[in-house]
Each structure stands twice: as structure tokens, then as C-alpha cells.
């Protein structure tokens, strides 16, 4: 009797240890996130000995290799925001409409074919999209619109849109799909058409999920590197038209890191840009998290 | 008088029909808009794949796949890049798989909903949202410089591993959720401990789903460029890697280098198309396998 008690205790102890081990490993993601933030700050902060935070963020000139160098990333920030906004203008309607099509507008058989297409679109490597934009889309744009270069804000936004559509589409579809069937049936029973049901009932119930999807899609567009590196044109100026070449933050980091001497001011400055970029995407993600948490989808309206 | 009433009735019927017509018209219009956007997405994928296949397949032959680049990368093949990408993807999975599966097991099997779980989930979601170039910088600062790994397969694999972690956690959790609770209850009812239940019942049942996650993770790691630019990949190395501390060439980075900084950018176009075609064949192929496999699994349930 006492022996079996002892093995029982052993078993329990072992279970506790295993549980604790799993807990430890589960903290890996948040540890990694913390390490990323830590190392960005450690390597990025030293640049602020040379230039004040406000000069860095609002300075209009980025000439990191000049003597004396200028570390103003305002044009880079504006470029990042510009490509994100323009690409969202394309990707949000396309993504949400495709999601509505998948969830409400078609038969299960067609959905089985269209959904994988969207997933495959999501899996296209960014360098391939960038390459495509560079060698196929850019010459076409240049020819048709008669502009000096096809590598510009518009081209980059177009390519980014096709990278964020799958994110927006599949997350929105999940949200739309999880609207309770009762709501839809009630609306149809009252004589509403399918479109009226979608517009007045399904869309409002799924809006929080759709907003989350849109924000995550925008965050993806802002952080995407290879596309803007290869397609955006690379000029560090504040764009005045849709067809100006620009240099968003990720492009600057990726293009200049190889040339920046180790632990030079330029090196620190690039890490500081990464801090700004990291904070932007972190903000996007936290907002998305809040949306999905606070405005949680309402269940069926049963009494 | 009665004519008047008749007229009014007709009038109202007509108006009703008008409204009905308008409602149907709007519906038809919106539904075609849905269809058009879906078609645009499909077309985008087709156009990208079409151009890469049409212009890339001439470049692909046995020499291209089995030889290293020669003549300052204007001739020859891409063998070192293929090998490099395989090393990096396998390395990334070797890092992400144990950590990812264990995290998912904790979240799905052990954890009680609460503050800590929400924090961990917040961490995972935010990790998934970190821009790839930031992963690259982190890898450079932490693995390459601070841990003194140098530009190497190891540093690149660890960086890519951190990046694929959310993918693995996500698909493992989905796989675990799909295991019916009755399995767990039966095992616990037979006197198995929680850990025995997870190891002998839950994980084997979830294995196919986890496998899908592995495939998706490999394809994600294979296609990423920015995280390996400063941590693992170089313009050119003459030899294949012999240890995990070697620097390597990789397919995505090779495309970028040839297309933007190559010796003769126009003349090497066929090589660029060929490399891009090999990369998307690898990535889309893996994804297709995962998608088909997953849809089979879902049907079985």
C-alpha cells in the first residue's frame, strides 16, 4: 500500500516537472520577441548620441555616408506610410470582396478551388514578387504611362497589395464564416435578398474580425522588405506623386546594411530605423489584438 | 371610381416590382463584383506563374541544376543555392519544430485560460507580425555578432527558426484541437497520466496535422530573403558547405543578387528566371502538397 502511494507521488512529481518544462518552452516566443526588442535597442540607441530623436524622426535628409552625415528618416517614414496606404486602397476592397465571395457568394465546390489559390498566392516568396514587379510590371508601366521609371511608389504598392490580399482575405473569411447561421436565416426569412443580408447583417456582425484582418494586412505591407527593396525605386525623397520613386524603411535597412561599417553611426542608425519599424508593426498588431479581443463577435441573438 | 382604385393598385404593384427589380439588380451587381475580385486574385497568381514558367523553363536543364555558377555568376548553374536553401529550411525546422510543438502542447493541453496564456498568445501574434528584415537585423546582432556564430548556416537557421515558430505553433494547435476529447478522457480513464496521454494518444493522433505545419514552415523558410541577407547568405562561395559554420548561397538571395547587383544584369536574365522558377516550384509545390494533404485530413473527420 505504502509503496503504491510512493510511486503515485513520484508520478505526480514527474507530471509537475513535465508541465513546468512545457511552460518554459512555451515562453520561447515571448522571449524571442523580447530579445528582438532588446537587441534592436542596444544596437540602435547609440545613434541618438549623434542626433536627437526628433531630428532623426523628422529630419528631411538621409545622407548617411556624407561627411558630416545626415540622419533624417522622415522621407523613409513617409514612403513606408505611402506604400502601405496605397497598397491598402487596392488590397482591402479586393481582399474583403473575395472573402465575401468565398464565404457567401459561391458554392462549396468552387470555394474548394478558390481557397487554395488564395493560399498559394500567400505562399509566393516576396523576392519572386519583387522580381516580377521589376522585370515585368516596371517596363509595362514605364511604356504605358510614359514615366521616367517604372520602379516607383505605385508599382511597389501594387506588388505589396498582392502580398497582403491573402492575409486580409483568409482572416476576413474566417470572421464572416463564423457569423451564426441563425442571423443569416432570420434575415432571409424576413424577405431580405442575399446581398441585403450580407450588407446589413453578416457584414456588421463580422466587422471586428474584418478590421483585424485589414490591420494585419496593412502591417504585413509595411514590414515587407524584398518587394520595396527591388521595386520602389530607392530615392530618399518625400513623394509628391503616385509615380515617384521612394525608399521605404525596410528597403533602406536591407540595402545599406551590407555597406555600413560594423558599429559605425550608419550601422546604429539602421538599427534605429528598425526600432521605428518594429514599433509601427507592434502598434498595428496590438490594435488588431484589441479589436479581436474587445469587440468579440456577438453570438446568436437567442432570448 | 373603381378604375381609379384599379389604377392605384396597378401603380403600387408596378412600384413594388420596380423596387424588387432594383433589389435584384443591386444583388446581381454586388455578386459579380465579388466574382470579379476573386478572378483578379486568381489571375494574379496565374500571371506570375505564367511569366516565370514561360521565360524560365529554357534556362532549366541538368547542368543548371547540378553545377555551381561560373564566370562571375554569368554562366553555369545554381547547385550551391539549392543545397544552401535546403540546409537553411531543414535547419529552421529543426529549431522551430520542437519549440513550436511544445508551445502548442502547453497552450492547448496544459494551460488554463488567464493572463499568462493571453501574454504568450500576444507574444506569438506579435512575433508573427515582426517584419522579416527586423528578424535579419536581430539575427545579425544576436546570433552572428553577440553569440559569435559568424555568417553561417547555424545563425541563418536560428533566425529563420524564430520566424517560422508562429507557423508551427499555429498548425500544431489546430491539429491538437482537432483531436476529440474522448480520446483524452479514455486514456485518462485508463489511469494514464496527462503526459502519457499526450505522448501516446494526443500527439500521434495530431501527427498528420503537425506534418502539414512542417511542410508550410519549410516552404516559408525556403522563400525568405531578408532574414538571411546578413546572417547566412553570401554573394558567392566556390564550395558546398561542409559544416554548420559555413556561409552559403541561397536561392532567394541569388535571385536578388543577380537581378540587382549581378555582373551583367540583362545578360543573366535567363539565369534569374530559371532560379525564380526553381524557387517557386519548390515553394508552391510544398504548399500544394500541404493543402491537398490537409483537405484530405479535414474530409476524413
XYZ file of C-alpha atoms in Angstrom:
604
model
C 0.000 0.000 0.000
C 2.638 2.484 1.046
C 4.747 1.504 -1.957
C 1.987 2.285 -4.387
C 1.434 5.572 -2.597
C 5.078 6.398 -3.128
C 5.000 5.658 -6.858
C 1.844 7.750 -7.061
C 3.717 10.648 -5.512
C 6.599 10.097 -7.934
C 4.227 10.118 -10.846
C 2.671 13.341 -9.667
C 6.040 14.982 -9.183
C 7.153 13.928 -12.611
C 3.958 15.303 -14.097
C 4.583 18.614 -12.363
C 8.119 18.771 -13.740
C 6.938 17.978 -17.265
C 4.202 20.570 -17.040
C 6.749 23.121 -15.926
C 9.113 22.213 -18.779
C 6.352 22.741 -21.328
C 5.548 26.070 -19.731
C 9.195 27.065 -20.034
C 9.314 26.201 -23.714
C 6.018 27.984 -24.344
C 7.685 31.173 -23.156
C 10.146 30.908 -26.081
C 8.065 33.098 -28.388
C 7.737 35.920 -25.938
C 11.411 35.568 -25.001
C 12.386 35.826 -28.649
C 10.201 38.886 -29.048
C 11.853 40.403 -26.004
C 15.345 39.580 -27.309
C 14.496 41.145 -30.667
C 13.404 44.353 -28.956
C 16.428 44.299 -26.644
C 18.997 43.886 -29.408
C 17.347 46.463 -31.639
C 17.521 48.979 -28.814
C 21.062 48.063 -27.763
C 22.325 48.492 -31.321
C 20.039 51.386 -32.241
C 20.203 53.719 -29.245
C 23.863 54.805 -29.752
C 22.899 56.821 -32.833
C 20.957 59.185 -30.602
C 24.238 60.386 -29.125
C 24.867 61.990 -32.519
C 21.398 63.065 -33.477
C 18.356 63.894 -31.359
C 15.280 61.706 -31.578
C 13.199 64.451 -33.155
C 15.907 65.307 -35.724
C 16.128 61.617 -36.521
C 12.395 61.101 -36.965
C 11.548 64.460 -38.548
C 14.816 65.260 -40.325
C 14.197 65.561 -44.038
C 17.601 64.449 -45.310
C 19.016 60.951 -45.275
C 22.657 61.086 -46.381
C 24.264 58.553 -44.050
C 27.557 58.326 -45.945
C 28.185 62.050 -46.399
C 30.625 63.957 -44.258
C 29.079 65.128 -41.997
C 26.276 62.594 -42.387
C 22.565 63.453 -42.236
C 20.362 61.014 -40.374
C 16.818 62.217 -41.051
C 14.405 59.399 -41.773
C 11.252 61.449 -42.352
C 11.239 60.662 -46.104
C 11.604 56.956 -45.316
C 8.726 57.004 -42.839
C 6.516 58.909 -45.291
C 7.470 56.431 -48.029
C 6.543 53.489 -45.803
C 3.210 55.058 -44.902
C 2.573 55.952 -48.550
C 3.136 52.423 -49.890
C 1.048 50.995 -47.054
C -1.866 53.363 -47.702
C -1.828 52.969 -51.483
C -1.488 49.204 -51.313
C -4.322 49.038 -48.761
C -6.533 51.011 -51.123
C -6.095 48.109 -53.535
C -5.892 45.179 -51.156
C -8.714 45.968 -48.709
C -11.562 46.027 -51.273
C -10.141 43.097 -53.215
C -9.418 41.063 -50.103
C -12.738 41.671 -48.372
C -14.797 41.184 -51.546
C -13.011 37.914 -52.270
C -13.649 36.830 -48.700
C -17.366 37.635 -49.087
C -17.374 35.701 -52.340
C -15.767 32.702 -50.696
C -17.982 32.741 -47.627
C -21.352 33.755 -49.064
C -21.273 34.171 -52.804
C -20.468 30.771 -54.148
C -20.984 27.060 -53.946
C -18.847 24.821 -51.769
C -17.325 23.251 -54.855
C -15.974 26.491 -56.267
C -14.757 27.511 -52.825
C -12.692 24.351 -52.674
C -10.840 25.602 -55.737
C -10.587 29.314 -54.982
C -9.385 28.997 -51.395
C -6.192 27.115 -52.299
C -5.491 29.737 -54.958
C -5.563 32.434 -52.291
C -3.321 30.300 -50.063
C -0.860 29.744 -52.890
C -0.841 33.484 -53.544
C 0.101 33.920 -49.882
C 2.980 31.499 -50.228
C 4.690 33.216 -53.177
C 8.116 34.277 -51.892
C 8.446 38.040 -51.647
C 11.662 38.028 -53.668
C 9.791 36.421 -56.561
C 7.050 39.062 -56.394
C 9.741 41.737 -56.289
C 11.497 40.178 -59.268
C 8.196 40.014 -61.161
C 7.486 43.678 -60.408
C 10.958 44.639 -61.517
C 11.260 42.789 -64.813
C 7.639 42.502 -65.978
C 5.490 45.220 -64.395
C 8.021 48.074 -64.348
C 8.729 48.156 -68.127
C 4.999 47.899 -68.844
C 4.202 50.805 -66.514
C 7.017 52.867 -67.968
C 5.788 52.246 -71.505
C 2.080 52.826 -70.916
C 2.314 55.853 -68.648
C 5.388 57.342 -70.275
C 7.183 57.977 -66.983
C 10.930 58.077 -66.313
C 10.975 54.882 -64.263
C 8.591 52.004 -63.688
C 10.184 51.365 -60.304
C 8.056 53.637 -58.172
C 5.546 54.069 -55.396
C 2.654 52.753 -57.483
C 4.401 49.616 -58.688
C 5.586 48.785 -55.177
C 2.080 49.321 -53.780
C 0.595 47.075 -56.440
C 3.023 44.265 -55.618
C 2.514 44.778 -51.871
C -1.237 44.616 -52.367
C -0.912 41.147 -53.807
C 1.131 40.143 -50.794
C -1.416 41.407 -48.277
C -4.606 40.327 -50.069
C -4.269 36.687 -48.927
C -3.858 37.777 -45.289
C -6.876 40.079 -45.459
C -8.919 37.568 -47.415
C -8.396 34.457 -45.346
C -8.772 36.197 -41.966
C -11.897 38.054 -43.149
C -13.329 34.832 -44.474
C -12.856 33.188 -41.093
C -14.708 36.099 -39.475
C -17.557 36.024 -41.996
C -17.803 32.267 -41.867
C -18.193 32.257 -38.091
C -21.242 34.543 -38.120
C -24.002 32.308 -36.730
C -26.262 30.833 -39.384
C -29.369 31.824 -37.403
C -28.720 35.526 -38.078
C -28.479 34.889 -41.789
C -31.540 32.659 -41.860
C -33.608 35.156 -39.863
C -32.742 37.920 -42.295
C -33.542 35.810 -45.350
C -36.825 34.700 -43.772
C -37.849 38.341 -43.389
C -37.585 38.698 -47.138
C -34.182 40.329 -47.475
C -32.192 39.423 -50.554
C -28.881 37.640 -50.139
C -26.982 40.872 -50.762
C -29.108 42.794 -48.237
C -28.424 40.028 -45.740
C -24.712 40.259 -46.384
C -24.636 44.061 -46.198
C -26.982 44.640 -43.241
C -26.493 41.515 -41.144
C -23.397 39.484 -41.908
C -21.001 42.335 -42.592
C -21.820 44.250 -39.362
C -21.533 41.079 -37.259
C -18.165 40.220 -38.750
C -16.809 43.771 -38.771
C -14.426 43.307 -35.845
C -12.821 40.282 -37.449
C -12.608 42.085 -40.770
C -10.946 45.085 -39.104
C -8.405 42.760 -37.502
C -7.731 41.218 -40.899
C -7.276 44.616 -42.518
C -4.886 45.843 -39.836
C -2.764 42.697 -40.041
C -2.707 43.019 -43.826
C -1.501 46.614 -43.545
C 1.115 45.561 -41.029
C 2.362 42.944 -43.465
C 2.569 45.549 -46.249
C 4.510 47.952 -44.071
C 7.062 45.373 -42.952
C 7.558 43.673 -46.299
C 11.136 44.096 -47.406
C 12.141 42.483 -50.681
C 9.321 43.990 -52.721
C 10.047 47.564 -51.722
C 13.771 46.956 -51.960
C 13.534 45.814 -55.562
C 10.539 47.725 -56.889
C 10.101 51.034 -55.040
C 12.923 52.860 -56.841
C 15.059 53.754 -53.864
C 15.037 57.573 -53.953
C 15.117 59.120 -50.474
C 12.663 61.913 -51.110
C 9.179 62.734 -49.951
C 6.946 61.577 -52.804
C 4.780 64.182 -54.490
C 3.069 61.914 -56.974
C 1.963 58.317 -57.218
C 4.721 57.605 -59.706
C 7.700 58.961 -57.751
C 10.422 56.537 -56.735
C 10.548 56.115 -52.957
C 12.621 54.348 -50.334
C 10.559 52.858 -47.507
C 12.214 51.949 -44.196
C 12.744 48.195 -44.795
C 14.330 48.919 -48.186
C 16.791 51.323 -46.630
C 17.810 48.834 -43.956
C 18.243 45.933 -46.357
C 20.072 47.961 -48.999
C 22.517 49.726 -46.714
C 23.272 47.165 -44.011
C 25.804 45.361 -46.193
C 27.733 48.589 -46.809
C 27.531 50.127 -43.354
C 30.775 49.539 -41.438
C 30.227 47.456 -38.306
C 29.167 49.575 -35.318
C 29.548 52.824 -37.206
C 26.985 55.602 -36.837
C 25.360 54.409 -40.029
C 25.066 50.879 -38.591
C 23.440 52.232 -35.432
C 21.151 54.443 -37.497
C 19.895 51.448 -39.475
C 19.078 49.638 -36.241
C 17.282 52.772 -35.073
C 15.168 52.669 -38.253
C 14.386 49.053 -37.405
C 13.205 50.218 -33.954
C 10.753 52.626 -35.608
C 9.594 49.895 -37.994
C 9.260 47.406 -35.147
C 7.201 49.887 -33.119
C 4.931 50.572 -36.093
C 4.177 46.894 -36.681
C 3.894 46.233 -32.949
C 1.301 49.013 -32.753
C -0.609 47.509 -35.682
C -0.615 44.105 -34.013
C -1.672 45.402 -30.622
C -4.534 47.342 -32.226
C -5.581 44.220 -34.121
C -5.404 42.223 -30.897
C -7.563 44.794 -29.096
C -10.115 44.722 -31.897
C -10.476 40.979 -31.832
C -10.481 40.856 -28.042
C -12.704 43.750 -27.101
C -15.215 43.722 -29.924
C -15.535 39.990 -29.861
C -18.036 38.710 -32.342
C -21.563 38.512 -30.941
C -23.098 35.088 -30.812
C -26.556 34.121 -31.980
C -29.165 36.506 -30.654
C -31.170 33.976 -28.684
C -33.514 35.093 -25.954
C -64.104 55.315 -59.239
C -63.352 51.641 -59.450
C -60.996 52.390 -62.354
C -59.202 54.763 -60.076
C -58.725 52.119 -57.393
C -57.601 49.660 -60.056
C -55.042 52.156 -61.323
C -53.733 52.823 -57.879
C -53.403 49.109 -57.246
C -51.544 48.619 -60.524
C -49.401 51.579 -59.712
C -48.392 50.217 -56.359
C -47.733 46.785 -57.858
C -45.591 48.395 -60.514
C -43.712 50.354 -57.919
C -43.230 47.217 -55.855
C -41.959 45.437 -58.917
C -39.639 48.347 -59.548
C -38.262 48.078 -56.038
C -37.950 44.318 -56.373
C -36.157 44.785 -59.651
C -33.782 47.289 -58.119
C -33.050 44.980 -55.199
C -32.311 42.083 -57.511
C -30.248 44.340 -59.746
C -28.072 45.540 -56.852
C -27.665 41.974 -55.669
C -26.566 40.785 -59.097
C -24.174 43.722 -59.377
C -22.569 43.095 -55.995
C -22.238 39.390 -56.610
C -20.485 39.985 -59.901
C -18.176 42.370 -58.052
C -17.332 39.522 -55.639
C -16.679 37.213 -58.542
C -14.502 39.783 -60.315
C -12.284 40.254 -57.270
C -11.847 36.520 -56.868
C -10.963 36.284 -60.545
C -8.425 39.113 -60.177
C -6.689 37.173 -57.393
C -6.588 34.007 -59.425
C -5.340 35.918 -62.452
C -2.547 37.483 -60.415
C -1.265 34.078 -59.379
C -1.599 32.744 -62.921
C 0.184 35.722 -64.494
C 3.133 35.496 -62.084
C 3.468 31.758 -62.550
C 2.932 32.013 -66.312
C 5.702 34.552 -66.885
C 8.173 32.717 -64.681
C 7.461 29.381 -66.338
C 7.386 30.762 -69.878
C 10.664 32.600 -69.507
C 12.372 30.346 -67.007
C 11.994 26.863 -68.331
C 14.519 27.366 -71.165
C 17.168 28.013 -68.543
C 16.471 24.814 -66.681
C 18.454 21.761 -67.623
C 20.608 19.267 -65.837
C 23.700 21.496 -65.974
C 21.761 24.363 -64.427
C 20.633 22.207 -61.525
C 23.850 20.297 -60.939
C 26.665 22.813 -61.488
C 27.936 25.769 -59.483
C 27.903 29.243 -61.104
C 30.954 30.093 -63.220
C 32.370 33.213 -64.941
C 31.389 35.684 -62.172
C 27.949 34.085 -61.989
C 27.062 34.816 -65.641
C 27.130 31.132 -66.613
C 26.698 27.766 -65.010
C 24.145 26.537 -62.528
C 22.693 27.042 -59.105
C 23.574 23.849 -57.249
C 25.102 25.655 -54.229
C 21.960 27.778 -53.908
C 19.677 24.742 -53.932
C 21.846 22.992 -51.348
C 22.012 26.159 -49.248
C 18.264 26.679 -49.266
C 17.695 23.041 -48.296
C 20.184 23.358 -45.409
C 18.560 26.545 -44.156
C 14.993 25.206 -44.361
C 15.863 21.959 -42.618
C 17.841 23.872 -40.002
C 14.962 26.272 -39.427
C 12.551 23.400 -38.896
C 14.989 21.624 -36.594
C 14.900 24.775 -34.443
C 11.221 25.634 -34.713
C 9.632 22.178 -34.585
C 10.454 21.077 -31.020
C 9.848 24.542 -29.575
C 6.702 25.103 -31.623
C 5.126 21.737 -30.848
C 5.938 22.051 -27.155
C 4.469 25.577 -27.037
C 1.315 24.395 -28.747
C 1.028 21.419 -26.382
C 1.330 23.715 -23.408
C -1.232 26.187 -24.735
C -3.711 23.544 -25.816
C -3.293 20.777 -23.224
C -1.931 22.264 -20.014
C -2.710 25.953 -19.792
C -5.746 27.348 -18.037
C -7.143 30.447 -19.725
C -5.822 33.514 -17.984
C -3.355 36.336 -18.002
C -0.241 34.301 -18.780
C -1.812 32.475 -21.691
C -3.002 35.759 -23.126
C 0.519 37.135 -22.767
C 2.020 34.126 -24.529
C -0.521 34.413 -27.337
C 0.209 38.115 -27.635
C 3.887 37.191 -27.948
C 3.194 34.651 -30.684
C 0.945 37.018 -32.651
C 3.447 39.827 -32.421
C 6.314 37.535 -33.366
C 4.316 36.591 -36.463
C 3.988 40.275 -37.266
C 7.640 41.249 -36.917
C 8.948 42.379 -40.335
C 11.346 39.919 -41.914
C 14.126 42.494 -42.210
C 13.926 43.078 -38.464
C 14.485 39.350 -37.970
C 17.547 39.773 -40.163
C 18.932 42.578 -38.020
C 18.171 40.640 -34.853
C 19.967 37.601 -36.248
C 22.932 39.763 -37.153
C 23.154 41.431 -33.760
C 22.371 38.386 -31.610
C 23.478 35.207 -33.368
C 26.182 36.468 -35.720
C 27.858 39.065 -33.526
C 26.870 38.562 -29.885
C 26.977 34.743 -29.872
C 29.914 34.866 -32.319
C 28.475 32.366 -34.782
C 29.556 34.474 -37.743
C 27.686 34.468 -41.027
C 26.777 30.791 -41.070
C 24.122 28.166 -41.674
C 23.638 27.956 -37.917
C 22.922 31.674 -37.490
C 20.613 31.680 -40.523
C 18.741 28.593 -39.352
C 18.183 30.039 -35.894
C 16.913 33.314 -37.384
C 14.596 31.511 -39.781
C 13.558 29.210 -36.953
C 12.369 32.183 -34.908
C 10.441 33.360 -37.951
C 8.724 30.016 -38.625
C 7.890 29.411 -34.962
C 4.419 31.045 -35.178
C 3.593 28.961 -38.279
C 4.428 25.719 -36.478
C 2.589 26.742 -33.302
C -0.498 27.713 -35.294
C -0.793 24.497 -37.261
C 0.089 22.277 -34.294
C -2.609 23.949 -32.219
C -5.115 23.380 -34.991
C -4.079 19.725 -35.126
C -4.362 19.336 -31.341
C -7.775 20.986 -31.234
C -8.995 18.507 -33.827
C -8.183 15.537 -31.581
C -11.513 14.582 -29.967
C -11.689 14.996 -26.196
C -12.998 11.455 -25.900
C -9.502 10.206 -26.791
C -8.051 12.095 -23.859
C -10.813 11.025 -21.493
C -10.449 7.379 -22.467
C -6.704 7.473 -21.866
C -7.006 9.301 -18.552
C -9.791 6.938 -17.552
C -7.441 4.008 -18.035
C -5.142 5.559 -15.458
C -2.605 7.167 -17.767
C -1.086 10.406 -16.584
C -1.502 13.610 -18.527
C 1.960 13.324 -20.044
C 1.404 9.686 -21.034
C -1.884 10.711 -22.630
C -0.219 13.491 -24.598
C 2.734 11.373 -25.675
C 0.921 8.163 -26.558
C -2.539 9.339 -27.585
C -2.842 13.018 -28.428
C 0.398 13.628 -30.324
C 0.129 10.525 -32.548
C -3.435 11.499 -33.416
C -2.317 15.045 -34.222
C 0.753 13.959 -36.190
C -0.703 14.395 -39.717
C -1.771 17.949 -38.882
C 1.646 18.717 -37.443
C 3.202 17.348 -40.627
C 1.215 19.880 -42.650
C 2.638 22.571 -40.403
C 6.158 21.297 -41.025
C 5.678 21.468 -44.787
C 4.282 25.009 -44.559
C 7.143 26.001 -42.268
C 9.771 24.615 -44.648
C 8.258 26.451 -47.585
C 8.090 29.680 -45.616
C 11.720 29.388 -44.560
C 12.826 28.485 -48.086
C 11.275 31.598 -49.593
C 12.513 34.222 -47.134
C 15.315 36.533 -48.207
C 15.672 39.437 -45.820
C 16.388 37.356 -42.677
C 19.301 35.513 -44.315
C 20.883 38.504 -46.060
C 23.033 39.367 -43.056
C 23.047 36.048 -41.227
C 23.772 33.201 -43.644
C 23.829 34.013 -47.336
C 26.688 35.410 -49.382
C 27.011 36.544 -52.997
C 29.181 33.657 -53.976
C 31.065 30.769 -52.426
C 33.053 28.378 -54.555
C 32.374 25.279 -52.463
C 29.433 23.466 -50.979
C 29.045 23.762 -47.200
C 30.862 21.197 -45.079
C 29.801 22.323 -41.595
C 27.051 24.379 -39.982
C 29.518 27.216 -39.511
C 29.974 27.709 -43.253
C 28.428 30.591 -45.120
C 26.292 29.575 -48.078
C 24.411 30.693 -51.151
C 20.616 30.517 -51.186
C 18.004 30.613 -53.944
C 16.066 33.744 -52.896
C 19.208 35.748 -52.237
C 20.713 34.550 -55.515
C 17.692 35.920 -57.406
C 18.041 39.246 -55.639
C 21.785 39.439 -56.264
C 21.576 38.506 -59.939
C 18.664 40.873 -60.559
C 20.108 43.923 -58.820
C 23.855 43.595 -58.405
C 24.993 40.959 -60.861
C 27.893 41.341 -63.265
C 25.687 41.734 -66.318
C 22.078 42.081 -65.259
C 20.493 41.956 -68.708
C 22.593 39.040 -69.951
C 21.850 36.898 -66.911
C 18.062 37.332 -67.160
C 17.566 33.690 -68.183
C 19.504 32.603 -65.091
C 17.339 34.852 -62.930
C 14.119 33.479 -64.408
C 15.452 29.958 -64.036
C 16.366 30.476 -60.383
C 12.993 32.094 -59.664
C 11.256 29.177 -61.347
C 13.162 26.637 -59.258
C 12.283 28.573 -56.102
C 8.560 28.857 -56.797
C 8.391 25.251 -57.934
C 9.857 24.286 -54.577
C 7.661 26.630 -52.528
C 4.371 26.274 -54.404
C 4.947 22.534 -54.734
C 5.382 22.149 -50.983
C 2.344 24.310 -50.325
C 0.231 22.377 -52.774
C 1.205 19.138 -51.067
C 0.289 20.625 -47.691
C -3.040 21.992 -48.955
C -4.096 18.728 -50.585
C -2.960 16.697 -47.593
C -4.853 18.972 -45.209
C -8.065 18.937 -47.205
C -7.904 15.098 -47.215
C -7.446 15.156 -43.449
C -10.372 17.506 -42.959
C -12.607 15.355 -45.105
C -11.717 12.271 -43.121
C -13.019 13.836 -39.938
